[in-house]
PDB file of C-alpha atoms and ligand atoms in Angstrom:
ATOM      1  CA  MET A 763       1.724  20.729  21.914  1.00 41.00           C
ATOM      2  CA  LEU A 764       0.660  21.841  18.889  1.00 45.00           C
ATOM      3  CA  LEU A 765       1.176  19.352  16.109  1.00 44.00           C
ATOM      4  CA  LYS A 766       2.313  20.245  13.270  1.00 50.00           C
ATOM      5  CA  SER A 767       0.940  19.980   9.639  1.00 60.00           C
ATOM      6  CA  ARG A 768       2.515  17.871   7.301  1.00 69.00           C
ATOM      7  CA  ILE A 769       1.032  19.268   4.505  1.00 67.00           C
ATOM      8  CA  LEU A 770       1.961  22.738   2.610  1.00 61.00           C
ATOM      9  CA  PRO A 771      -0.751  24.214   0.322  1.00 50.00           C
ATOM     10  CA  ALA A 772       0.304  23.263  -3.152  1.00 48.00           C
ATOM     11  CA  LEU A 773      -0.636  26.638  -4.922  1.00 43.00           C
ATOM     12  CA  LEU A 774       2.907  27.051  -4.555  1.00 42.00           C
ATOM     13  CA  ALA A 775       4.499  24.208  -6.326  1.00 42.00           C
ATOM     14  CA  GLY A 776       2.501  24.429  -9.180  1.00 44.00           C
ATOM     15  CA  PHE A 777       0.934  20.831  -9.325  1.00 47.00           C
ATOM     16  CA  LEU A 778      -2.490  20.595 -11.292  1.00 48.00           C
ATOM     17  CA  ALA A 779      -5.447  19.335  -8.833  1.00 45.00           C
ATOM     18  CA  PRO A 780      -8.712  18.104 -10.752  1.00 48.00           C
ATOM     19  CA  ALA A 781     -11.138  21.233  -9.830  1.00 47.00           C
ATOM     20  CA  ALA A 782     -12.909  20.004  -7.189  1.00 59.00           C
ATOM     21  CA  ALA A 783     -10.369  19.351  -4.574  1.00 75.00           C
ATOM     22  CA  GLN A 784      -8.030  20.827  -2.657  1.00 91.00           C
ATOM     23  CA  ALA A 785      -4.156  20.286  -3.427  1.00 94.00           C
ATOM     24  CA  ASN A 786      -2.237  19.615  -0.622  1.00 95.00           C
ATOM     25  CA  LEU A 787       1.594  18.520  -0.696  1.00 96.00           C
ATOM     26  CA  CYS A 788       3.155  16.133   2.120  1.00 97.00           C
ATOM     27  CA  VAL A 789       5.692  18.325   3.608  1.00 96.00           C
ATOM     28  CA  ASP A 790       8.320  15.335   4.146  1.00 95.00           C
ATOM     29  CA  VAL A 791       7.564  12.838   1.063  1.00 97.00           C
ATOM     30  CA  PRO A 792       7.012  13.853  -2.432  1.00 97.00           C
ATOM     31  CA  VAL A 793       3.641  13.198  -2.045  1.00 98.00           C
ATOM     32  CA  GLN A 794       0.319  15.509  -2.980  1.00 97.00           C
ATOM     33  CA  ILE A 795      -2.869  14.361  -1.781  1.00 97.00           C
ATOM     34  CA  ASN A 796      -5.883  15.766  -3.287  1.00 97.00           C
ATOM     35  CA  SER A 797      -8.894  16.423  -0.791  1.00 96.00           C
ATOM     36  CA  GLN A 798     -10.610  19.270   0.295  1.00 93.00           C
ATOM     37  CA  ASP A 799     -10.260  17.412   4.123  1.00 94.00           C
ATOM     38  CA  ARG A 800      -7.094  18.960   5.293  1.00 94.00           C
ATOM     39  CA  VAL A 801      -7.317  16.434   8.781  1.00 95.00           C
ATOM     40  CA  LEU A 802      -7.836  13.289   6.322  1.00 96.00           C
ATOM     41  CA  SER A 803      -5.154  14.696   3.897  1.00 97.00           C
ATOM     42  CA  ASP A 804      -2.472  15.096   7.167  1.00 97.00           C
ATOM     43  CA  GLU A 805      -2.819  11.305   8.203  1.00 97.00           C
ATOM     44  CA  VAL A 806      -2.754  10.411   4.653  1.00 97.00           C
ATOM     45  CA  CYS A 807       0.704  11.887   4.407  1.00 98.00           C
ATOM     46  CA  ALA A 808       1.396  10.436   7.472  1.00 98.00           C
ATOM     47  CA  ALA A 809       1.221   6.864   6.119  1.00 98.00           C
ATOM     48  CA  ALA A 810       2.577   7.437   2.936  1.00 98.00           C
ATOM     49  CA  SER A 811       5.291   9.024   4.997  1.00 98.00           C
ATOM     50  CA  ALA A 812       5.414   5.572   7.420  1.00 98.00           C
ATOM     51  CA  ALA A 813       5.289   3.510   4.036  1.00 98.00           C
ATOM     52  CA  LEU A 814       8.352   5.419   1.341  1.00 98.00           C
ATOM     53  CA  ARG A 815      10.433   5.167   4.853  1.00 98.00           C
ATOM     54  CA  PHE A 816       9.859   1.455   5.418  1.00 98.00           C
ATOM     55  CA  LEU A 817      10.439   1.128   1.170  1.00 98.00           C
ATOM     56  CA  SER A 818      13.495   3.723   1.391  1.00 98.00           C
ATOM     57  CA  GLN A 819      15.495   1.169   3.617  1.00 98.00           C
ATOM     58  CA  TYR A 820      15.089  -1.360   0.617  1.00 98.00           C
ATOM     59  CA  GLY A 821      16.315   1.487  -1.953  1.00 97.00           C
ATOM     60  CA  VAL A 822      12.945   2.138  -3.092  1.00 98.00           C
ATOM     61  CA  VAL A 823      12.150   5.671  -3.560  1.00 97.00           C
ATOM     62  CA  PRO A 824       9.897   8.016  -5.549  1.00 96.00           C
ATOM     63  CA  ALA A 825      11.396   8.766  -8.657  1.00 95.00           C
ATOM     64  CA  SER A 826       8.474  11.966  -9.293  1.00 95.00           C
ATOM     65  CA  PRO A 827       5.841  12.655  -7.004  1.00 96.00           C
ATOM     66  CA  ILE A 828       2.984  10.662  -5.931  1.00 97.00           C
ATOM     67  CA  VAL A 829      -0.550  11.293  -6.347  1.00 97.00           C
ATOM     68  CA  ILE A 830      -3.676  10.281  -4.539  1.00 98.00           C
ATOM     69  CA  ASP A 831      -7.029  11.794  -5.164  1.00 97.00           C
ATOM     70  CA  VAL A 832      -9.458  11.194  -1.875  1.00 96.00           C
ATOM     71  CA  VAL A 833     -12.696  10.143  -4.022  1.00 95.00           C
ATOM     72  CA  GLU A 834     -16.037   9.470  -1.997  1.00 93.00           C
ATOM     73  CA  ALA A 835     -17.543   6.788  -3.729  1.00 88.00           C
ATOM     74  CA  PRO A 836     -16.471   3.137  -3.625  1.00 85.00           C
ATOM     75  CA  LEU A 837     -13.536   2.193  -6.455  1.00 84.00           C
ATOM     76  CA  GLU A 838     -14.175  -0.470  -8.754  1.00 77.00           C
ATOM     77  CA  HIS A 839     -10.855  -2.393  -9.588  1.00 69.00           C
ATOM     78  CA  TYR A 840     -11.017  -5.322 -11.445  1.00 64.00           C
ATOM     79  CA  GLY A 841     -14.301  -5.961 -11.749  1.00 65.00           C
ATOM     80  CA  TYR A 842     -13.924  -6.125  -7.805  1.00 67.00           C
ATOM     81  CA  ARG A 843     -15.098  -3.031  -4.894  1.00 71.00           C
ATOM     82  CA  ALA A 844     -11.949  -1.295  -3.844  1.00 83.00           C
ATOM     83  CA  LEU A 845     -10.706   0.778  -1.410  1.00 91.00           C
ATOM     84  CA  GLY A 846      -8.004   2.107  -2.947  1.00 92.00           C
ATOM     85  CA  SER A 847      -6.026   1.508  -6.295  1.00 92.00           C
ATOM     86  CA  PHE A 848      -3.670   2.727  -8.388  1.00 94.00           C
ATOM     87  CA  ASP A 849      -4.220   3.413 -11.982  1.00 92.00           C
ATOM     88  CA  ALA A 850      -0.723   2.144 -13.955  1.00 89.00           C
ATOM     89  CA  GLY A 851      -1.918   4.246 -16.909  1.00 89.00           C
ATOM     90  CA  THR A 852      -2.157   7.854 -14.877  1.00 93.00           C
ATOM     91  CA  GLY A 853       0.749   6.881 -12.604  1.00 92.00           C
ATOM     92  CA  ARG A 854      -1.924   8.150  -9.923  1.00 96.00           C
ATOM     93  CA  ILE A 855      -3.763   6.958  -6.561  1.00 97.00           C
ATOM     94  CA  SER A 856      -7.453   6.609  -5.825  1.00 96.00           C
ATOM     95  CA  LEU A 857      -8.526   6.314  -2.272  1.00 95.00           C
ATOM     96  CA  MET A 858     -11.991   6.396  -0.297  1.00 95.00           C
ATOM     97  CA  SER A 859     -11.728   8.953   2.629  1.00 95.00           C
ATOM     98  CA  GLN A 860     -12.237   7.113   6.166  1.00 93.00           C
ATOM     99  CA  GLN A 861     -15.866   9.527   6.137  1.00 92.00           C
ATOM    100  CA  ALA A 862     -17.154   7.525   3.182  1.00 93.00           C
ATOM    101  CA  ILE A 863     -15.584   3.735   3.749  1.00 93.00           C
ATOM    102  CA  ASP A 864     -16.857   3.619   7.471  1.00 91.00           C
ATOM    103  CA  ARG A 865     -20.635   4.745   5.678  1.00 91.00           C
ATOM    104  CA  LEU A 866     -19.888   1.213   4.098  1.00 90.00           C
ATOM    105  CA  ASP A 867     -22.799  -1.556   4.213  1.00 86.00           C
ATOM    106  CA  PRO A 868     -21.448  -4.194   4.965  1.00 86.00           C
ATOM    107  CA  VAL A 869     -18.547  -2.766   6.585  1.00 84.00           C
ATOM    108  CA  PRO A 870     -15.358  -3.693   5.267  1.00 89.00           C
ATOM    109  CA  ALA A 871     -13.094  -6.134   6.849  1.00 91.00           C
ATOM    110  CA  MET A 872      -8.808  -6.173   6.608  1.00 94.00           C
ATOM    111  CA  TYR A 873      -7.099  -8.861   7.054  1.00 94.00           C
ATOM    112  CA  GLY A 874     -10.467 -10.360   9.157  1.00 93.00           C
ATOM    113  CA  LEU A 875     -10.557  -7.445  10.915  1.00 94.00           C
ATOM    114  CA  PRO A 876     -12.726  -4.459  11.389  1.00 91.00           C
ATOM    115  CA  PHE A 877     -11.287  -1.496   9.009  1.00 92.00           C
ATOM    116  CA  ASP A 878     -11.130   1.266  10.997  1.00 94.00           C
ATOM    117  CA  ARG A 879      -8.817   4.283  10.931  1.00 94.00           C
ATOM    118  CA  ILE A 880      -5.414   2.248  11.827  1.00 96.00           C
ATOM    119  CA  HIS A 881      -6.219  -0.274   8.947  1.00 96.00           C
ATOM    120  CA  TYR A 882      -6.557   2.890   6.469  1.00 96.00           C
ATOM    121  CA  ARG A 883      -3.165   4.055   7.300  1.00 97.00           C
ATOM    122  CA  GLY A 884      -2.142   0.479   6.454  1.00 97.00           C
ATOM    123  CA  ALA A 885      -4.335   0.938   2.801  1.00 96.00           C
ATOM    124  CA  VAL A 886      -2.663   4.277   2.510  1.00 97.00           C
ATOM    125  CA  ALA A 887       0.992   2.702   2.522  1.00 98.00           C
ATOM    126  CA  HIS A 888      -0.339  -0.512  -0.071  1.00 97.00           C
ATOM    127  CA  GLU A 889      -1.255   1.782  -2.712  1.00 97.00           C
ATOM    128  CA  VAL A 890       1.999   4.370  -2.001  1.00 98.00           C
ATOM    129  CA  ALA A 891       4.524   0.856  -2.260  1.00 98.00           C
ATOM    130  CA  HIS A 892       2.211  -0.176  -5.858  1.00 96.00           C
ATOM    131  CA  ALA A 893       3.570   3.383  -6.740  1.00 97.00           C
ATOM    132  CA  ALA A 894       6.843   3.639  -5.763  1.00 97.00           C
ATOM    133  CA  PHE A 895       7.182  -0.119  -7.311  1.00 96.00           C
ATOM    134  CA  HIS A 896       5.782   1.397 -10.657  1.00 95.00           C
ATOM    135  CA  GLN A 897       8.491   4.127 -10.553  1.00 95.00           C
ATOM    136  CA  ASN A 898      11.114   1.733 -10.058  1.00 96.00           C
ATOM    137  CA  SER A 899      10.534  -1.850 -11.978  1.00 94.00           C
ATOM    138  CA  PRO A 900      11.280  -1.299 -15.838  1.00 91.00           C
ATOM    139  CA  ASN A 901       8.486  -4.362 -15.812  1.00 84.00           C
ATOM    140  CA  ALA A 902       6.214  -3.287 -13.418  1.00 78.00           C
ATOM    141  CA  GLN A 903       3.083  -4.105 -15.876  1.00 78.00           C
ATOM    142  CA  LEU A 904       3.795  -7.327 -15.882  1.00 78.00           C
ATOM    143  CA  ALA A 905       5.032  -8.517 -12.298  1.00 86.00           C
ATOM    144  CA  ASN A 906       1.966  -8.656 -10.354  1.00 90.00           C
ATOM    145  CA  THR A 907       2.130 -11.153  -7.807  1.00 94.00           C
ATOM    146  CA  ALA A 908       5.835  -8.914  -6.829  1.00 96.00           C
ATOM    147  CA  GLN A 909       3.982  -5.763  -6.535  1.00 94.00           C
ATOM    148  CA  GLU A 910       1.366  -7.309  -4.231  1.00 95.00           C
ATOM    149  CA  TYR A 911       4.417  -9.045  -2.535  1.00 97.00           C
ATOM    150  CA  LEU A 912       5.948  -5.540  -1.457  1.00 97.00           C
ATOM    151  CA  ALA A 913       2.677  -3.757  -1.063  1.00 97.00           C
ATOM    152  CA  HIS A 914       1.302  -5.916   1.451  1.00 98.00           C
ATOM    153  CA  VAL A 915       4.825  -6.146   3.411  1.00 98.00           C
ATOM    154  CA  THR A 916       5.053  -1.879   3.444  1.00 98.00           C
ATOM    155  CA  GLN A 917       1.083  -2.350   4.927  1.00 98.00           C
ATOM    156  CA  MET A 918       1.926  -4.818   7.236  1.00 98.00           C
ATOM    157  CA  ALA A 919       5.216  -2.846   8.318  1.00 98.00           C
ATOM    158  CA  VAL A 920       3.243   0.336   8.880  1.00 98.00           C
ATOM    159  CA  LEU A 921       0.650  -1.791  11.278  1.00 98.00           C
ATOM    160  CA  PRO A 922       1.234  -1.116  15.145  1.00 98.00           C
ATOM    161  CA  PRO A 923       3.449  -4.004  16.382  1.00 98.00           C
ATOM    162  CA  GLU A 924       0.150  -5.238  18.135  1.00 97.00           C
ATOM    163  CA  LEU A 925      -2.238  -5.584  15.532  1.00 97.00           C
ATOM    164  CA  ARG A 926       0.308  -7.408  13.406  1.00 98.00           C
ATOM    165  CA  VAL A 927       0.594  -9.779  16.080  1.00 98.00           C
ATOM    166  CA  ARG A 928      -3.331 -10.321  16.230  1.00 98.00           C
ATOM    167  CA  VAL A 929      -3.685 -10.342  11.718  1.00 98.00           C
ATOM    168  CA  ILE A 930      -0.869 -12.877  12.083  1.00 98.00           C
ATOM    169  CA  GLU A 931      -2.339 -14.873  14.641  1.00 98.00           C
ATOM    170  CA  LEU A 932      -5.297 -14.722  12.838  1.00 97.00           C
ATOM    171  CA  ALA A 933      -3.901 -15.603   9.106  1.00 97.00           C
ATOM    172  CA  ALA A 934      -2.557 -19.112  11.018  1.00 97.00           C
ATOM    173  CA  VAL A 935       0.216 -19.539   8.045  1.00 98.00           C
ATOM    174  CA  SER A 936       3.817 -19.792   8.019  1.00 98.00           C
ATOM    175  CA  ALA A 937       6.395 -17.497   5.761  1.00 98.00           C
ATOM    176  CA  TRP A 938       6.627 -18.649   1.876  1.00 98.00           C
ATOM    177  CA  GLU A 939       9.481 -21.389   1.720  1.00 97.00           C
ATOM    178  CA  SER A 940      12.177 -21.867  -0.826  1.00 96.00           C
ATOM    179  CA  GLY A 941      10.428 -23.623  -3.838  1.00 96.00           C
ATOM    180  CA  ASP A 942       7.471 -21.908  -3.157  1.00 96.00           C
ATOM    181  CA  THR A 943       5.487 -20.557  -6.333  1.00 94.00           C
ATOM    182  CA  ILE A 944       3.563 -16.739  -5.128  1.00 96.00           C
ATOM    183  CA  SER A 945       0.749 -16.313  -7.427  1.00 92.00           C
ATOM    184  CA  GLU A 946      -1.949 -13.674  -7.667  1.00 88.00           C
ATOM    185  CA  ILE A 947      -4.366 -16.998  -7.499  1.00 89.00           C
ATOM    186  CA  TYR A 948      -3.411 -17.615  -3.627  1.00 92.00           C
ATOM    187  CA  MET A 949      -3.664 -13.544  -3.140  1.00 90.00           C
ATOM    188  CA  ALA A 950      -7.355 -13.469  -4.465  1.00 88.00           C
ATOM    189  CA  LEU A 951      -8.858 -16.469  -2.719  1.00 91.00           C
ATOM    190  CA  ALA A 952      -6.374 -15.450   0.961  1.00 94.00           C
ATOM    191  CA  PRO A 953      -5.634 -11.851   1.210  1.00 94.00           C
ATOM    192  CA  GLU A 954      -5.270 -12.017   4.532  1.00 96.00           C
ATOM    193  CA  LYS A 955      -3.008 -15.248   4.127  1.00 97.00           C
ATOM    194  CA  PHE A 956      -0.858 -14.003   1.691  1.00 97.00           C
ATOM    195  CA  ALA A 957       0.237 -10.407   3.044  1.00 98.00           C
ATOM    196  CA  VAL A 958       1.463 -12.811   6.185  1.00 98.00           C
ATOM    197  CA  LYS A 959       3.366 -15.543   4.436  1.00 98.00           C
ATOM    198  CA  SER A 960       4.872 -12.350   2.581  1.00 98.00           C
ATOM    199  CA  TRP A 961       5.548 -10.665   5.706  1.00 98.00           C
ATOM    200  CA  LEU A 962       7.103 -13.115   7.215  1.00 98.00           C
ATOM    201  CA  HIS A 963       9.152 -14.310   4.857  1.00 98.00           C
ATOM    202  CA  PHE A 964      10.216 -10.980   4.249  1.00 98.00           C
ATOM    203  CA  SER A 965      11.091 -10.643   7.857  1.00 98.00           C
ATOM    204  CA  GLN A 966      13.412 -13.283   7.881  1.00 98.00           C
ATOM    205  CA  LEU A 967      15.433 -12.835   4.482  1.00 98.00           C
ATOM    206  CA  ASP A 968      19.387 -12.239   5.535  1.00 98.00           C
ATOM    207  CA  ASP A 969      19.649  -9.593   2.427  1.00 98.00           C
ATOM    208  CA  PRO A 970      15.885  -7.929   2.214  1.00 98.00           C
ATOM    209  CA  THR A 971      17.212  -5.672  -0.515  1.00 98.00           C
ATOM    210  CA  ALA A 972      18.545  -8.157  -2.840  1.00 98.00           C
ATOM    211  CA  PHE A 973      15.219  -9.607  -2.329  1.00 97.00           C
ATOM    212  CA  VAL A 974      13.014  -6.244  -3.148  1.00 98.00           C
ATOM    213  CA  ASP A 975      15.852  -5.806  -6.271  1.00 97.00           C
ATOM    214  CA  MET A 976      14.966  -9.367  -7.266  1.00 96.00           C
ATOM    215  CA  LEU A 977      10.963  -8.101  -7.578  1.00 96.00           C
ATOM    216  CA  LEU A 978      11.513  -4.759  -9.480  1.00 96.00           C
ATOM    217  CA  ASN A 979      13.087  -6.543 -12.011  1.00 95.00           C
ATOM    218  CA  ILE A 980      10.413  -9.851 -12.106  1.00 92.00           C
ATOM    219  CA  LYS A 981       9.536 -10.035 -15.828  1.00 87.00           C
ATOM    220  CA  TRP A 982       7.141 -12.315 -15.209  1.00 83.00           C
ATOM    221  CA  PHE A 983       3.628 -13.189 -13.618  1.00 85.00           C
ATOM    222  CA  TYR A 984       5.054 -15.183 -10.912  1.00 88.00           C
ATOM    223  CA  VAL A 985       7.318 -14.766  -8.164  1.00 93.00           C
ATOM    224  CA  HIS A 986       9.432 -17.980  -7.734  1.00 93.00           C
ATOM    225  CA  VAL A 987      10.992 -18.250  -3.854  1.00 95.00           C
ATOM    226  CA  PRO A 988      14.960 -18.566  -4.546  1.00 92.00           C
TER     227      PRO A 988
HETATM  228 ZN1  LIG B1454      -2.423  -4.028  -4.140  1.00 64.40          ZN
END
């Protein structure tokens, strides 16, 4: 069977793209990928679509198109090397290409495992969640921890179940509990533990939509677990 492409040339829709890159529009979600590589754009669309499908269950839908600029050099985010980053000022995502990540030395790890194509999908989902959060939260600039919680939960959600189980086993932590204070400091020290604690907490909530709504409306750096 022929695989249907997930992208459309953007010329028809009139989006603007940087001069060097081709703008590709995903067919099923309002996402634009600026990259010369159609195959990679297809993969990024698939990952963005999975992320937005997950988020839409909790009422988080894009208010405007999400733009992803695929780049070939390592990114810098708050002084750290990053594979992907969301710029709150421009509302755009920058994402290293899979090929550029493969060229990095040492090979980066994700959640304690070698960074591969599956984790690449997770990284796309993570940044798409940041973008969607910003479009749906009145206080997104302040609520970094709330954003990271939802971004890591979305990243975990798009992993194949067997890989997610492996990540959970490796992290060896339990869910956030009532009374806990979730902080970015914890995330900076142990991102894989932060992701797993958040995933385990989120997946046992009785009313996840209400919790996401609370995250979107947080006005403080930390998240207090009710
Ligand atoms: Zn993040």
